[in-house]
XYZ file of C-alpha atoms in Angstrom:
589
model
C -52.711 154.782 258.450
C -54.711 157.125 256.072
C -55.236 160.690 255.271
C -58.071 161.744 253.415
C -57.725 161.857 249.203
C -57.345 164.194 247.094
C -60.656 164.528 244.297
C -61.989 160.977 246.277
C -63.934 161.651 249.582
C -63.530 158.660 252.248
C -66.867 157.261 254.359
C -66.451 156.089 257.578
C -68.709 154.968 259.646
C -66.294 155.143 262.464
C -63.241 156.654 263.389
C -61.683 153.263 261.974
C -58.012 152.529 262.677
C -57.017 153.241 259.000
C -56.578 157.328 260.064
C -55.777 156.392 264.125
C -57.275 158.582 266.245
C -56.383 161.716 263.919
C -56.871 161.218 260.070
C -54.988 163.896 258.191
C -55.645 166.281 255.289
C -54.077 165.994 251.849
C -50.969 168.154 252.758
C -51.391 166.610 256.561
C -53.885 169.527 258.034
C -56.088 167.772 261.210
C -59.397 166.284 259.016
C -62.344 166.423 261.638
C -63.171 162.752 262.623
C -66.545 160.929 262.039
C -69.038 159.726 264.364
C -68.902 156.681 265.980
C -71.544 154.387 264.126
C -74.331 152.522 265.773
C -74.489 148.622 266.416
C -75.317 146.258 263.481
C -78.657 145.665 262.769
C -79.710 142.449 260.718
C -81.038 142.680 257.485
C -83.473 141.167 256.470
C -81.671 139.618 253.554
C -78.620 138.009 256.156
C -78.583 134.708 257.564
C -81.306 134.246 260.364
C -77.981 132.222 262.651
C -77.575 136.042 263.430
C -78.528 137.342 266.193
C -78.809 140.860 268.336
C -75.851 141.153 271.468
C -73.743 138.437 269.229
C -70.629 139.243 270.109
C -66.673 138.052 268.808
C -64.024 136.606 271.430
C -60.793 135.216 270.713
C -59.724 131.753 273.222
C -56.585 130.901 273.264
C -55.591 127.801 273.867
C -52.099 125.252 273.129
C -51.461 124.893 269.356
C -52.218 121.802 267.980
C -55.888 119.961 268.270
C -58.688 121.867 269.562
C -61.378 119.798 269.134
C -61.632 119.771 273.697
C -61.740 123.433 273.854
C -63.840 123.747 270.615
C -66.474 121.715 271.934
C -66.414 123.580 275.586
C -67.112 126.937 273.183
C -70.258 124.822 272.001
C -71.257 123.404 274.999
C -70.994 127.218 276.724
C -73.047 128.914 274.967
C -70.895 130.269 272.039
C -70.613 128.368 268.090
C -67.175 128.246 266.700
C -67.152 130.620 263.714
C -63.606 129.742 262.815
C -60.213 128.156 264.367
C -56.530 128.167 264.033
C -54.858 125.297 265.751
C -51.621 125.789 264.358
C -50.959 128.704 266.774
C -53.980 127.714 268.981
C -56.887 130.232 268.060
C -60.026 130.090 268.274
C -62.507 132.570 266.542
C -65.862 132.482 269.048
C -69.109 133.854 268.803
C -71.442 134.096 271.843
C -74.898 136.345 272.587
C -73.602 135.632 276.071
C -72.693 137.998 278.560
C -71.309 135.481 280.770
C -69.706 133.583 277.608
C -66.043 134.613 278.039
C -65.898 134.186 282.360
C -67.041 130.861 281.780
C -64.704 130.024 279.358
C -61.646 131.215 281.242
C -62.519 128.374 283.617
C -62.350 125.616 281.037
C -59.399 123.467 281.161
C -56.883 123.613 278.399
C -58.154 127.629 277.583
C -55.254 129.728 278.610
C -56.929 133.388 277.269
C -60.386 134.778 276.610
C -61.288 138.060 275.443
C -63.613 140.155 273.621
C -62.828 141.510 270.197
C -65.135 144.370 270.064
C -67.339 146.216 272.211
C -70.121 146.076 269.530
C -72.026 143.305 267.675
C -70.777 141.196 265.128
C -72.341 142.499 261.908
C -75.115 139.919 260.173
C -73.065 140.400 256.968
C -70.420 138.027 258.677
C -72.511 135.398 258.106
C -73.532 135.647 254.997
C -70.831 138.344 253.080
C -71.931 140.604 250.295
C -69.392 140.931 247.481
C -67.995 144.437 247.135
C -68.483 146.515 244.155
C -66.301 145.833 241.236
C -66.024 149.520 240.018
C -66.504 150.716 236.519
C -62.834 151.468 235.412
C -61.922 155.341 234.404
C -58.800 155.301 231.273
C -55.857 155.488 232.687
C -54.064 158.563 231.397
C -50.712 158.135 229.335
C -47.593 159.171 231.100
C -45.437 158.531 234.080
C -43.544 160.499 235.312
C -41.375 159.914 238.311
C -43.079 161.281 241.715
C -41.047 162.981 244.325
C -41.897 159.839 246.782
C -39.896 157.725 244.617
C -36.350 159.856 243.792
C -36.214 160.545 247.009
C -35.938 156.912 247.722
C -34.022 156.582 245.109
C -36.203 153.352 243.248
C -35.907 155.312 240.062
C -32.640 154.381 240.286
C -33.189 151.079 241.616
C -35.446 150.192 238.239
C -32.255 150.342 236.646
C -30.931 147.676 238.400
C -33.291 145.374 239.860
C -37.157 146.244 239.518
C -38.452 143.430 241.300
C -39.217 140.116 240.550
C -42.655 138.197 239.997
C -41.342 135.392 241.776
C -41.630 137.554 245.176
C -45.020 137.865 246.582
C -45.955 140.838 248.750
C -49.318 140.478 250.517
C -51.196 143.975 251.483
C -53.617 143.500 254.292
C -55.712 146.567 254.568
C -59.521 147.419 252.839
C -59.278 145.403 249.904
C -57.588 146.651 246.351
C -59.019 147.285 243.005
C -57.637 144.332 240.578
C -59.399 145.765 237.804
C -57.430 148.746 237.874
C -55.059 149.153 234.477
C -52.112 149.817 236.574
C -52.439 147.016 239.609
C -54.117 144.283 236.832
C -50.575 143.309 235.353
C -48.966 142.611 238.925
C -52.383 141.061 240.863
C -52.148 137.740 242.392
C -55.841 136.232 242.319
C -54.632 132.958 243.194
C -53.114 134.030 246.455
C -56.036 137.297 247.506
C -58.883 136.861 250.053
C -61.209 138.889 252.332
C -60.135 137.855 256.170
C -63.043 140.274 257.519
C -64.651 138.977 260.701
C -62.148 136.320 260.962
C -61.943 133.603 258.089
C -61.032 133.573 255.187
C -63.737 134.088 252.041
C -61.727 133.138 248.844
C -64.602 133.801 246.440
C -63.339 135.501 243.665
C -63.945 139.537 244.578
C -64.368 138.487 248.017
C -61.042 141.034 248.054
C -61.802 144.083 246.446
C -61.531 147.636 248.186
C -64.605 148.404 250.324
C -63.432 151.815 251.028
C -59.729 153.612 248.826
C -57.118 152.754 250.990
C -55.986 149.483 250.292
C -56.044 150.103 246.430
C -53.872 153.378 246.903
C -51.219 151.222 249.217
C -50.856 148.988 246.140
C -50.193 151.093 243.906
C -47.343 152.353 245.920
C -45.752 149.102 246.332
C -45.818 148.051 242.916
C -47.975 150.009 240.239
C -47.068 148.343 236.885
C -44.400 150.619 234.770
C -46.277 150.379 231.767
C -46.310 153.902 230.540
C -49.410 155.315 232.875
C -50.350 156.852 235.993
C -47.607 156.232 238.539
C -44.841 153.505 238.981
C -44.804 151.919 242.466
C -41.622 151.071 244.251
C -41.132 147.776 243.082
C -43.424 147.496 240.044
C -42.495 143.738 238.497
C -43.457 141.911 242.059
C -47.015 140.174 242.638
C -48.991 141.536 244.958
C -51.922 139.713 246.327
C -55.192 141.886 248.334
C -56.009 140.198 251.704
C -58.556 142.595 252.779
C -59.087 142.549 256.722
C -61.309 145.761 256.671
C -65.096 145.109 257.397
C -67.224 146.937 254.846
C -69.445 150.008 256.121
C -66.850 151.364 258.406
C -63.332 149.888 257.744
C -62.748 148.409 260.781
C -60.023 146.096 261.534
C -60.601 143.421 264.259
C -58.364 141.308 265.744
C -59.663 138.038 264.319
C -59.301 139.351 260.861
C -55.070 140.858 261.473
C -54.970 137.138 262.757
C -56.732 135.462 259.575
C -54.407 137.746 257.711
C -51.078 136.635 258.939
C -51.703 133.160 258.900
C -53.177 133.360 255.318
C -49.199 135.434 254.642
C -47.450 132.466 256.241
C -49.433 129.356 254.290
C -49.345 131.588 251.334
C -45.437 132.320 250.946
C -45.891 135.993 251.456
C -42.092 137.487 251.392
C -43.410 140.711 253.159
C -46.855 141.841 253.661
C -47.989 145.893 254.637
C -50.343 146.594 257.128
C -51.386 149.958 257.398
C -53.891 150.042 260.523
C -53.988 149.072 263.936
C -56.329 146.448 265.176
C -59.726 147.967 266.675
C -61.761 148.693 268.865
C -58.140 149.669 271.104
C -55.649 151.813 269.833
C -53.412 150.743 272.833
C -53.995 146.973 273.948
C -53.275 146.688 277.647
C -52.103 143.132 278.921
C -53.986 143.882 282.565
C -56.784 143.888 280.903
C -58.227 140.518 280.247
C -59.642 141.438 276.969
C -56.764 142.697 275.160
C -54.563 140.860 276.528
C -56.188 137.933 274.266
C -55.869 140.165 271.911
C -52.285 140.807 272.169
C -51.595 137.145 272.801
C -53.559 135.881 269.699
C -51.998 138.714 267.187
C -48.731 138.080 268.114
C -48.855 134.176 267.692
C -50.565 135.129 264.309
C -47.250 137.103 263.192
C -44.624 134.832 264.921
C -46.276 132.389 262.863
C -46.313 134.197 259.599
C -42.572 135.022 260.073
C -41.680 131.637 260.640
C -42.807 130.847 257.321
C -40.492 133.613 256.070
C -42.767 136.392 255.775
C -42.032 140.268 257.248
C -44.503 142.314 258.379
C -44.642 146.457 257.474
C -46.464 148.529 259.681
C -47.977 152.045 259.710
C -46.537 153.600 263.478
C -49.729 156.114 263.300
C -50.476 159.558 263.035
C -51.390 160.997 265.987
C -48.340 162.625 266.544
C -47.602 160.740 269.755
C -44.992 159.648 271.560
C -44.939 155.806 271.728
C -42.034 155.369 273.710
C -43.828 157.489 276.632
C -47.227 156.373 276.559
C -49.587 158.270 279.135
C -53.298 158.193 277.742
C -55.750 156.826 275.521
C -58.739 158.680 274.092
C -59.665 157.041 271.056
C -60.209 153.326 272.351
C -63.294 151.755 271.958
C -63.567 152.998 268.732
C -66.696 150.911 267.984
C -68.760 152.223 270.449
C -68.273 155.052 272.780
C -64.370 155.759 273.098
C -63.283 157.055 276.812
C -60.005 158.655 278.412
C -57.706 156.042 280.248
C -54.398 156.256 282.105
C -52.180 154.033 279.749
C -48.366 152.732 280.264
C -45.412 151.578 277.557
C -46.940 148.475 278.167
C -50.030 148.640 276.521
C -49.033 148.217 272.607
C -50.401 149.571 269.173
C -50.885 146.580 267.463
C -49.817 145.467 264.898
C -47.101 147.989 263.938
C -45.424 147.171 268.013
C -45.755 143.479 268.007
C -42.020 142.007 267.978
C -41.058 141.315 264.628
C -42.526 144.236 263.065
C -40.723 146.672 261.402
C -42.455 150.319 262.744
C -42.763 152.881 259.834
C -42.498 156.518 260.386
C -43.459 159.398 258.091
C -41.116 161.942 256.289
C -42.907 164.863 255.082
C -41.295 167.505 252.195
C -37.672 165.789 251.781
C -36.287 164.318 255.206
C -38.737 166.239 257.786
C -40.886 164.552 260.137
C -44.310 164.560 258.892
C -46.266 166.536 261.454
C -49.054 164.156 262.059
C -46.627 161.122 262.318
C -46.177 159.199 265.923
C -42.994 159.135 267.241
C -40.728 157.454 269.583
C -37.172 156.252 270.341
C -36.830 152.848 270.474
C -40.124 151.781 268.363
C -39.366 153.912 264.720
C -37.665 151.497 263.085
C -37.320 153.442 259.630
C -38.736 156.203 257.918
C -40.131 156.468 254.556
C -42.156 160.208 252.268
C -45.632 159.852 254.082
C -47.118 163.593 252.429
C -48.946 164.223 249.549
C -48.272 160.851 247.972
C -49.996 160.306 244.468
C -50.956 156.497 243.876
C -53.978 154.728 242.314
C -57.694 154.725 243.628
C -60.620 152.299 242.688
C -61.926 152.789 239.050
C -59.119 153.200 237.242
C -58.310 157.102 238.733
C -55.420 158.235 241.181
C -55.196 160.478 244.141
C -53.429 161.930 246.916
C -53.235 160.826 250.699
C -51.198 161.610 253.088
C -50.369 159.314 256.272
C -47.760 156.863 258.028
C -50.257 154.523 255.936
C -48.503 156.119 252.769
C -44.816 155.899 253.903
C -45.284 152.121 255.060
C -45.773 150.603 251.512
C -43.017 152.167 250.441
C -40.624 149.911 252.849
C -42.739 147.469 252.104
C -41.771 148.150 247.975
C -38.063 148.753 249.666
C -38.086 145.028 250.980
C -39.777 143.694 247.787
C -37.042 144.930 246.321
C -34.481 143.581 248.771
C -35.775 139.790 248.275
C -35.810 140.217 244.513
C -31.909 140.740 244.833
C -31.702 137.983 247.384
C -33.916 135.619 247.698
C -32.464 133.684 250.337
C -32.780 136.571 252.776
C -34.940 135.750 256.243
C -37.307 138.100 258.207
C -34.269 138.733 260.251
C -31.798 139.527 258.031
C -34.330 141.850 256.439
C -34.377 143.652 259.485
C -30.813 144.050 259.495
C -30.464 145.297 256.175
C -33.214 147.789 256.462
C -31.236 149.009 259.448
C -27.557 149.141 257.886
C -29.274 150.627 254.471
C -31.373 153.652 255.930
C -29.953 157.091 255.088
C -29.144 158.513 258.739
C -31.603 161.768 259.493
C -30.541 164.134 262.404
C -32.834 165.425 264.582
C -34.680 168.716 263.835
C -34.175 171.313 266.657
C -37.023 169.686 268.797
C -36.613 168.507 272.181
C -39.116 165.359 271.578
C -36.672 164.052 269.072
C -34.199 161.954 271.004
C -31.131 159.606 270.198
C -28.617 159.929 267.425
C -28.138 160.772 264.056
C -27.402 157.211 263.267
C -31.010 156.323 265.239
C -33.418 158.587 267.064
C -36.936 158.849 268.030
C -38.275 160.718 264.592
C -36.549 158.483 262.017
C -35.220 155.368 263.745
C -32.187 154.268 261.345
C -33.096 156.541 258.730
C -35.105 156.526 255.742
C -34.912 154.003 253.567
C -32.874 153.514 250.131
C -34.243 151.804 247.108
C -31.036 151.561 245.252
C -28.910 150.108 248.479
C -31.847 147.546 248.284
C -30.941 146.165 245.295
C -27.355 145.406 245.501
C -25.318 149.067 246.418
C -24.671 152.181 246.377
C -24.914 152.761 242.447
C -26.237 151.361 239.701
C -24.291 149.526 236.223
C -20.644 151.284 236.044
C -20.821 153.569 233.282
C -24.263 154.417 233.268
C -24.427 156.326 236.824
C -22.639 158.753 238.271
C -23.096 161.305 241.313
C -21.542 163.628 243.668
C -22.386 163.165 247.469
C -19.943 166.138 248.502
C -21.857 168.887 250.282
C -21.967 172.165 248.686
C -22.376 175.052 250.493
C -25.521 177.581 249.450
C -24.991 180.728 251.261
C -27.516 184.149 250.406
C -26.951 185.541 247.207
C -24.492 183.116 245.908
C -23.402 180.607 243.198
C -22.459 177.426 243.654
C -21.047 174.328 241.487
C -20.986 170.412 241.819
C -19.113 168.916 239.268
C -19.498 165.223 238.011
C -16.713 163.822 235.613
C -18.671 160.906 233.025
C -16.306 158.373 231.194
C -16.945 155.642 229.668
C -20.427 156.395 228.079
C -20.088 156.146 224.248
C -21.619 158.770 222.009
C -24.444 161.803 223.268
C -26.100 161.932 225.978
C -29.919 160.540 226.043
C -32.866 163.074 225.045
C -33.985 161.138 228.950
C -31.220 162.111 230.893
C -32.122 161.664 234.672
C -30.759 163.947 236.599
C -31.790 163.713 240.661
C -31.420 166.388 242.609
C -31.244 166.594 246.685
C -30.307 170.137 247.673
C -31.008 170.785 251.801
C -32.461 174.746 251.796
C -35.159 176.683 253.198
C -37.457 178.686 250.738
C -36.315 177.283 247.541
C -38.320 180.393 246.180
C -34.861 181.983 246.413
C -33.091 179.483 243.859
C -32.565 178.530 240.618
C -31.242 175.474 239.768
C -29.604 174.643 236.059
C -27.592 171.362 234.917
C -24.301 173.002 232.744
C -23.325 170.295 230.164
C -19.311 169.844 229.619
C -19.634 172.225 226.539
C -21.496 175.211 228.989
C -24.991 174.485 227.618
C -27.216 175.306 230.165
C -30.978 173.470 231.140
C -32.657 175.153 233.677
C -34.194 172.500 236.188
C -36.188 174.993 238.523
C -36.138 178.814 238.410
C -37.052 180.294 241.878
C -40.914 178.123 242.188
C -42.015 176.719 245.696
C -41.741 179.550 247.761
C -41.404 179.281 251.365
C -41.289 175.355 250.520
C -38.260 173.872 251.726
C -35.523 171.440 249.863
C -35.842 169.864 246.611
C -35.797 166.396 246.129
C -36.520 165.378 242.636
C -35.273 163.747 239.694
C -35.624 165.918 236.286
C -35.702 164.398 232.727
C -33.462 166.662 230.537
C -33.104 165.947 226.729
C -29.273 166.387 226.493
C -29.248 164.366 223.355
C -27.015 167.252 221.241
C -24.441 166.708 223.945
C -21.494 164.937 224.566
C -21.889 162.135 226.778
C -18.351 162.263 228.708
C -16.522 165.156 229.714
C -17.294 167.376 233.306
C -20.947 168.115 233.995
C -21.921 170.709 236.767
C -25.174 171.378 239.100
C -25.253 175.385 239.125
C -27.236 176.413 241.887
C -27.603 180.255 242.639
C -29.131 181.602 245.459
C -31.186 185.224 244.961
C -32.325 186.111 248.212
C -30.955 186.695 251.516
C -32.235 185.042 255.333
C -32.171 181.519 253.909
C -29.167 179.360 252.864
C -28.183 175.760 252.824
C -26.449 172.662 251.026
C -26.440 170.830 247.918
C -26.450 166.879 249.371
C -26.369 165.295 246.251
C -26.559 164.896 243.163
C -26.517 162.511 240.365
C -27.014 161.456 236.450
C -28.598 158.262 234.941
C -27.666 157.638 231.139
């Protein structure tokens, strides 16, 4: 779920689920949201089947042949714009108003319910391609983001980067193909646009109608080709299924439900779905409506993971507790939204559907991002949500913040995961994800309940990049760290030593050396990497200010040094009123 970009300005014509009910600034700062739009009007250049108070209802019926209920929808006033009888849903249009009543008295229909509170857009009918955007040069160099150390899938690259044999499928606004960093790793064969409900494989039919979807792409699996940015697992295929409308990025329920099926037929290992469904940010099943709703998404996953495919999903950045739901204000977001008395039962959808795996945001190093929702029992992991740098349509890059940013990465994370194993099921996944996570306490804040080991901020913990890919370090002789905890107290200097053997001759001119050190106001430290022969590289000298920890990876050129022999992290502290820990620490030759 989005945040605004950095140097790219978003249009909405709606408060669209991408951003919830609260989009958030480039550093996570409350954006002011848009105004609601008004109802589609037909152009004159759309199909003339369109017509004003056309509306979109999902009827669920037993899966398997349709062709009874289909012809009821006909003979009750409503056409059948598209069907799924493989999980038993059909896609209805009616002008109406009586339309889904008496439909919920035909025989075999089991559910009926609206999918919107405002017309179905003339463009359904007749689709305009999206812009293919003129393509800015990618700028040489790539240097490893913050996001990614602190993951650790720099690390992982070393042992597993993915493999194009795993397709990930990223439902969301569409993605720029064109772009130099997403071209090498886009799967045309396998993209589509599932707006309004079924699917439009023309080629470009996918592209990004808004910069969302392309900048969730790049964070799964940006090519490492030498430019821009590297995504987490950046040899995997990833194919655009966009299921955002174009004018206001909407996401309906008939087009999360295209989407999943298209995953499951399609051989999708994982896909990433960074929205929740409009109009309702909270489905309720007592009301008829969305309880269709509910019942028609959730077939459309069950059925995608039966074919072996996981589903990411943003958990939403309102900064509210889903485990004690109490009110809605956002919902209908396509007309005029209104405050309602809500209960646990009444479900974000898709990131609470069973099945899902429910993505919190970390902000600077292993905080809770302040916008992110929260909630014991439904965080499932946690992932860096703040400031994250990724690609944007036309060939440029740019900053968002969001739980939209931290789900691709565990989306990347499982990408990952089946490269090393492809045998692995939805299930097992899950497990893994779970055992993997690095455990987060809680922050001194009463909201945040549970354990270290799994609590309402972070779930299990956030997620590891390197466990993903088959342990807890990479090739013997090529990796080494120190996970002791070092002490930083006020105006004192600290050592972590790590012994390398085994590495023949110098060390590189790239040495990678990652750095997690736990302490408020890094302002007040400087940081150096002592080589065996007390040759000293200063990594960071007393920048950040009142920024706290530093999670980073720094490329030294250590190539007039000898590889083996006793290596230190010197860490002194020049300040008083703020102390804390080196984590870890660790050095890729």
């Amino acid at each position: 779920m989005l945040a605004a970009a950095l140097g790219a300005a978003l249009t909405f014509g709606a408060p669209a689920a991408l951003a919830g009910t609260a989009p958030v600034g480039p550093s996570g700062s409350p954006a002011s949201a848009p105004a609601a739009a008004p109802k589609a009007a037909a152009p004159a250049s759309q199909s003339a089947t369109w017509a004003a108070g056309t509306r979109a209802y999902l009827v669920i019926t037993a899966p398997g042949d349709s062709s009874a209920v289909r012809s009821a929808v006909t003979a009750n006033g409503g056409t059948v714009f598209s069907s799924y009888d493989a999980i038993g849903v059909i896609v209805a249009h009616s002008a109406s108003g009586t339309f889904a009543q008496t439909m919920r008295g035909v025989s075999g229909v089991q559910k009926v319910g609206a999918t919107r509170t405002s017309d179905v857009p003339a463009d359904a009918y007749n689709p305009a391609l999206p812009a293919n955007p003129a393509q800015s040069t990618t700028p040489a160099g790539e240097p490893v983001r913050a996001d990614m150390s602190q993951i650790k899938a720099d690390q992982a690259w070393a042992v597993n980067a993915g493999s194009a044999a795993v397709k990930v499928g990223i439902l969301d606004t569409g993605m720029d193909d064109q772009h130099q960093d997403l071209a090498p790793n886009f799967n045309a064969a396998d993209s589509v646009s599932c707006a309004y409900g079924k699917p439009d494989t023309r080629a470009g039919a996918w592209r990004d109608v808004d910069t969302h979807g392309t900048h969730v792409a790049g964070t799964i699996a940006a090519a490492k080709n030498g430019k821009g940015v590297v995504g987490v697992a950046p040899n995997v295929k990833i194919s655009a299924v966009r299921v955002a409308e174009p004018g206001n990025s909407f996401f309906f329920a008939e087009n999360t439900i295209c989407g999943f099926v298209w995953a499951g037929d399609h051989g999708f290992k994982v896909t990433n779905n960074s929205y929740y469904t409009d109009p309702w940010q909270f489905n309720c099943p007592d009301n008829e409506d969305q309880a269709a709703i509910i019942e028609g998404v959730t077939r459309a996953q069950a059925y995608a993971e039966s074919k072996g495919s996981l589903q990411v999903a943003a958990a939403g950045n309102e900064n509210y507790d889903l485990a004690h739901k109490t009110t809605d204000t956002a919902s209908p977001n396509d007309s005029t939204p209104v405050t309602r008395t809500i209960t646990n039962a009444c479900l974000d959808i898709p990131t609470e559907l069973p099945g899902v795996v429910t993505v919190a945001a970390n902000g600077t190093g292993t905080t809770k991002a302040s916008f992110s929702n929260f909630g014991q029992g439904v965080i499932d992991v946690a992932a860096p949500g703040q400031d994250v740098y990724s690609t944007l349509p036309g060939g440029k890059y740019g900053s968002k913040s969001g739980t939209s940013m931290a789900s691709p990465h565990v989306a990347g994370v499982v990408a990952l995961m089946v490269s090393a194993d492809p045998t692995l099921t939805p299930a097992q996944i899950r497990a893994r994800l779970a055992t993997q996570a690095n455990d987060i306490p809680c922050p001194s804040d009463s909201r945040c309940t549970g354990t270290t080991a799994n609590n309402a901020f972070f779930g299990e913990g956030q997620v590891d990049a390197l466990k993903a890919v088959g342990g807890s370090t990479p090739p013997a002789g090529k990796y080494f760290e120190n996970t002791a905890d070092f002490a930083i107290g006020d105006n004192t200097t600290v050592e972590s030593p790590i012994t390398v053997t085994g590495v023949t001759g110098n060390a590189p001119a790239t040495l990678k050396v990652g750095v997690n050190i736990a302490h408020t106001y890094i302002g007040d430290l400087k940081v150096d990497l002592v080589a065996p022969d007390g040759t000293v590289y200063t990594l960071h000298n007393r920048a950040g200010g009142s920024t706290d920890n530093i999670n980073q990876t720094y490329t030294v050129n250590a190539s007039s040094e000898v590889a083996n022999g006793t290596w230190k992290l010197r860490v002194n502290d020049n300040a008083g009123g703020d102390t804390g820990k080196i984590d870890s620490w660790n050095l890729t030759f």
